[in-house]
PDB file of C-alpha atoms in Angstrom:
ATOM      1  CA  UNK M   1       0.039   0.127   0.100  1.00  0.00           C
ATOM      2  CA  UNK M   2       1.656   3.204  -1.122  1.00  0.00           C
ATOM      3  CA  UNK M   3      -0.205   5.564   0.880  1.00  0.00           C
ATOM      4  CA  UNK M   4      -1.587   5.471   4.521  1.00  0.00           C
ATOM      5  CA  UNK M   5      -4.734   6.378   5.580  1.00  0.00           C
ATOM      6  CA  UNK M   6      -6.060   8.191   8.563  1.00  0.00           C
ATOM      7  CA  UNK M   7      -9.403   8.807  10.194  1.00  0.00           C
ATOM      8  CA  UNK M   8     -10.423  12.244  10.589  1.00  0.00           C
ATOM      9  CA  UNK M   9     -13.315  13.661  12.349  1.00  0.00           C
ATOM     10  CA  UNK M  10     -16.162  15.858  10.630  1.00  0.00           C
ATOM     11  CA  UNK M  11     -18.201  14.786   7.585  1.00  0.00           C
ATOM     12  CA  UNK M  12     -18.267  11.541   5.896  1.00  0.00           C
ATOM     13  CA  UNK M  13     -16.935  12.788   2.727  1.00  0.00           C
ATOM     14  CA  UNK M  14     -13.459  13.364   4.361  1.00  0.00           C
ATOM     15  CA  UNK M  15     -13.322  10.188   6.730  1.00  0.00           C
ATOM     16  CA  UNK M  16     -10.529   8.411   4.800  1.00  0.00           C
ATOM     17  CA  UNK M  17      -7.918  10.847   3.541  1.00  0.00           C
ATOM     18  CA  UNK M  18      -4.575   9.805   2.134  1.00  0.00           C
ATOM     19  CA  UNK M  19      -1.672  10.882   4.045  1.00  0.00           C
ATOM     20  CA  UNK M  20       1.507  11.538   1.816  1.00  0.00           C
ATOM     21  CA  UNK M  21       3.678  13.464   3.859  1.00  0.00           C
ATOM     22  CA  UNK M  22       5.504  10.478   5.420  1.00  0.00           C
ATOM     23  CA  UNK M  23       9.206  10.407   5.326  1.00  0.00           C
ATOM     24  CA  UNK M  24      11.025   7.697   3.476  1.00  0.00           C
ATOM     25  CA  UNK M  25      12.135   6.229   6.760  1.00  0.00           C
ATOM     26  CA  UNK M  26       8.754   5.818   8.150  1.00  0.00           C
ATOM     27  CA  UNK M  27       7.451   3.770   5.344  1.00  0.00           C
ATOM     28  CA  UNK M  28       7.312  -0.064   5.539  1.00  0.00           C
ATOM     29  CA  UNK M  29      10.223  -1.861   3.909  1.00  0.00           C
ATOM     30  CA  UNK M  30       8.693  -5.067   3.318  1.00  0.00           C
ATOM     31  CA  UNK M  31       4.925  -6.328   3.931  1.00  0.00           C
ATOM     32  CA  UNK M  32       4.719  -7.491   7.360  1.00  0.00           C
ATOM     33  CA  UNK M  33       7.870  -5.495   8.612  1.00  0.00           C
ATOM     34  CA  UNK M  34       7.722  -2.533  10.899  1.00  0.00           C
ATOM     35  CA  UNK M  35       9.230   0.673  10.152  1.00  0.00           C
ATOM     36  CA  UNK M  36      12.819   1.136  11.281  1.00  0.00           C
ATOM     37  CA  UNK M  37      13.005   4.088  13.676  1.00  0.00           C
ATOM     38  CA  UNK M  38      16.909   3.572  14.529  1.00  0.00           C
ATOM     39  CA  UNK M  39      17.879   7.191  13.627  1.00  0.00           C
ATOM     40  CA  UNK M  40      16.594   8.848  16.863  1.00  0.00           C
ATOM     41  CA  UNK M  41      17.633   6.008  19.307  1.00  0.00           C
ATOM     42  CA  UNK M  42      20.612   6.116  21.439  1.00  0.00           C
ATOM     43  CA  UNK M  43      23.359   3.510  21.092  1.00  0.00           C
ATOM     44  CA  UNK M  44      22.162   1.853  24.388  1.00  0.00           C
ATOM     45  CA  UNK M  45      18.526   1.755  23.147  1.00  0.00           C
ATOM     46  CA  UNK M  46      19.803   0.229  19.755  1.00  0.00           C
ATOM     47  CA  UNK M  47      21.670  -2.366  21.890  1.00  0.00           C
ATOM     48  CA  UNK M  48      18.590  -3.152  23.849  1.00  0.00           C
ATOM     49  CA  UNK M  49      16.382  -3.570  20.784  1.00  0.00           C
ATOM     50  CA  UNK M  50      19.016  -5.907  19.067  1.00  0.00           C
ATOM     51  CA  UNK M  51      19.302  -7.943  22.246  1.00  0.00           C
ATOM     52  CA  UNK M  52      15.390  -8.119  22.667  1.00  0.00           C
ATOM     53  CA  UNK M  53      15.112  -9.237  19.017  1.00  0.00           C
ATOM     54  CA  UNK M  54      17.853 -11.953  19.438  1.00  0.00           C
ATOM     55  CA  UNK M  55      16.069 -13.350  22.707  1.00  0.00           C
ATOM     56  CA  UNK M  56      12.661 -13.202  20.876  1.00  0.00           C
ATOM     57  CA  UNK M  57      13.951 -15.213  17.901  1.00  0.00           C
ATOM     58  CA  UNK M  58      15.574 -17.762  20.359  1.00  0.00           C
ATOM     59  CA  UNK M  59      12.347 -18.020  22.293  1.00  0.00           C
ATOM     60  CA  UNK M  60      10.293 -18.565  18.813  1.00  0.00           C
ATOM     61  CA  UNK M  61      12.814 -21.225  17.669  1.00  0.00           C
ATOM     62  CA  UNK M  62      12.458 -22.962  20.895  1.00  0.00           C
ATOM     63  CA  UNK M  63       8.716 -22.863  20.682  1.00  0.00           C
ATOM     64  CA  UNK M  64       8.667 -24.057  17.235  1.00  0.00           C
ATOM     65  CA  UNK M  65      10.889 -26.902  17.900  1.00  0.00           C
ATOM     66  CA  UNK M  66       8.234 -28.540  19.782  1.00  0.00           C
ATOM     67  CA  UNK M  67       5.115 -30.144  18.314  1.00  0.00           C
ATOM     68  CA  UNK M  68       1.392 -29.367  19.775  1.00  0.00           C
ATOM     69  CA  UNK M  69       1.478 -32.996  21.285  1.00  0.00           C
ATOM     70  CA  UNK M  70       4.672 -32.347  23.130  1.00  0.00           C
ATOM     71  CA  UNK M  71       3.339 -29.153  24.464  1.00  0.00           C
ATOM     72  CA  UNK M  72       0.046 -30.475  25.731  1.00  0.00           C
ATOM     73  CA  UNK M  73       1.985 -33.450  27.216  1.00  0.00           C
ATOM     74  CA  UNK M  74       4.367 -31.217  29.053  1.00  0.00           C
ATOM     75  CA  UNK M  75       1.350 -28.878  30.115  1.00  0.00           C
ATOM     76  CA  UNK M  76      -0.378 -31.957  31.570  1.00  0.00           C
ATOM     77  CA  UNK M  77       2.616 -32.997  33.411  1.00  0.00           C
ATOM     78  CA  UNK M  78       2.746 -29.563  34.915  1.00  0.00           C
ATOM     79  CA  UNK M  79      -0.819 -29.705  35.987  1.00  0.00           C
ATOM     80  CA  UNK M  80      -0.352 -33.234  37.456  1.00  0.00           C
ATOM     81  CA  UNK M  81       2.615 -31.951  39.744  1.00  0.00           C
ATOM     82  CA  UNK M  82       0.335 -29.024  41.094  1.00  0.00           C
ATOM     83  CA  UNK M  83      -0.951 -29.312  44.427  1.00  0.00           C
ATOM     84  CA  UNK M  84      -4.597 -29.569  44.539  1.00  0.00           C
ATOM     85  CA  UNK M  85      -5.855 -26.118  45.742  1.00  0.00           C
ATOM     86  CA  UNK M  86      -9.355 -27.381  46.818  1.00  0.00           C
ATOM     87  CA  UNK M  87      -8.005 -29.717  49.305  1.00  0.00           C
ATOM     88  CA  UNK M  88      -8.716 -28.687  52.899  1.00  0.00           C
ATOM     89  CA  UNK M  89      -5.581 -29.195  54.990  1.00  0.00           C
ATOM     90  CA  UNK M  90      -6.070 -31.231  58.214  1.00  0.00           C
ATOM     91  CA  UNK M  91      -5.070 -28.720  60.936  1.00  0.00           C
ATOM     92  CA  UNK M  92      -5.576 -29.431  64.557  1.00  0.00           C
ATOM     93  CA  UNK M  93      -7.409 -32.191  66.480  1.00  0.00           C
ATOM     94  CA  UNK M  94     -10.507 -33.601  65.050  1.00  0.00           C
TER      95      UNK M  94
END
């Protein structure tokens, strides 16, 4: 999509109005990709974002390596190991 649309208040004739005054850096590079806003970030913020993306990719790869059946089995095992919260503990004489 070459132009972005914004909602404006007022009459219905101008509800969708094309916005053409975007900078080249604000446009999407590829479909599904967020705009790259690295120009205004400090070096520490850039390092943080790079590290966050790296960790996110590792987490996604770990999740993708397990099948649905494995995840369900693991979750059922987790539930089986939990204490049963509705049990009334026996406290005191009686």
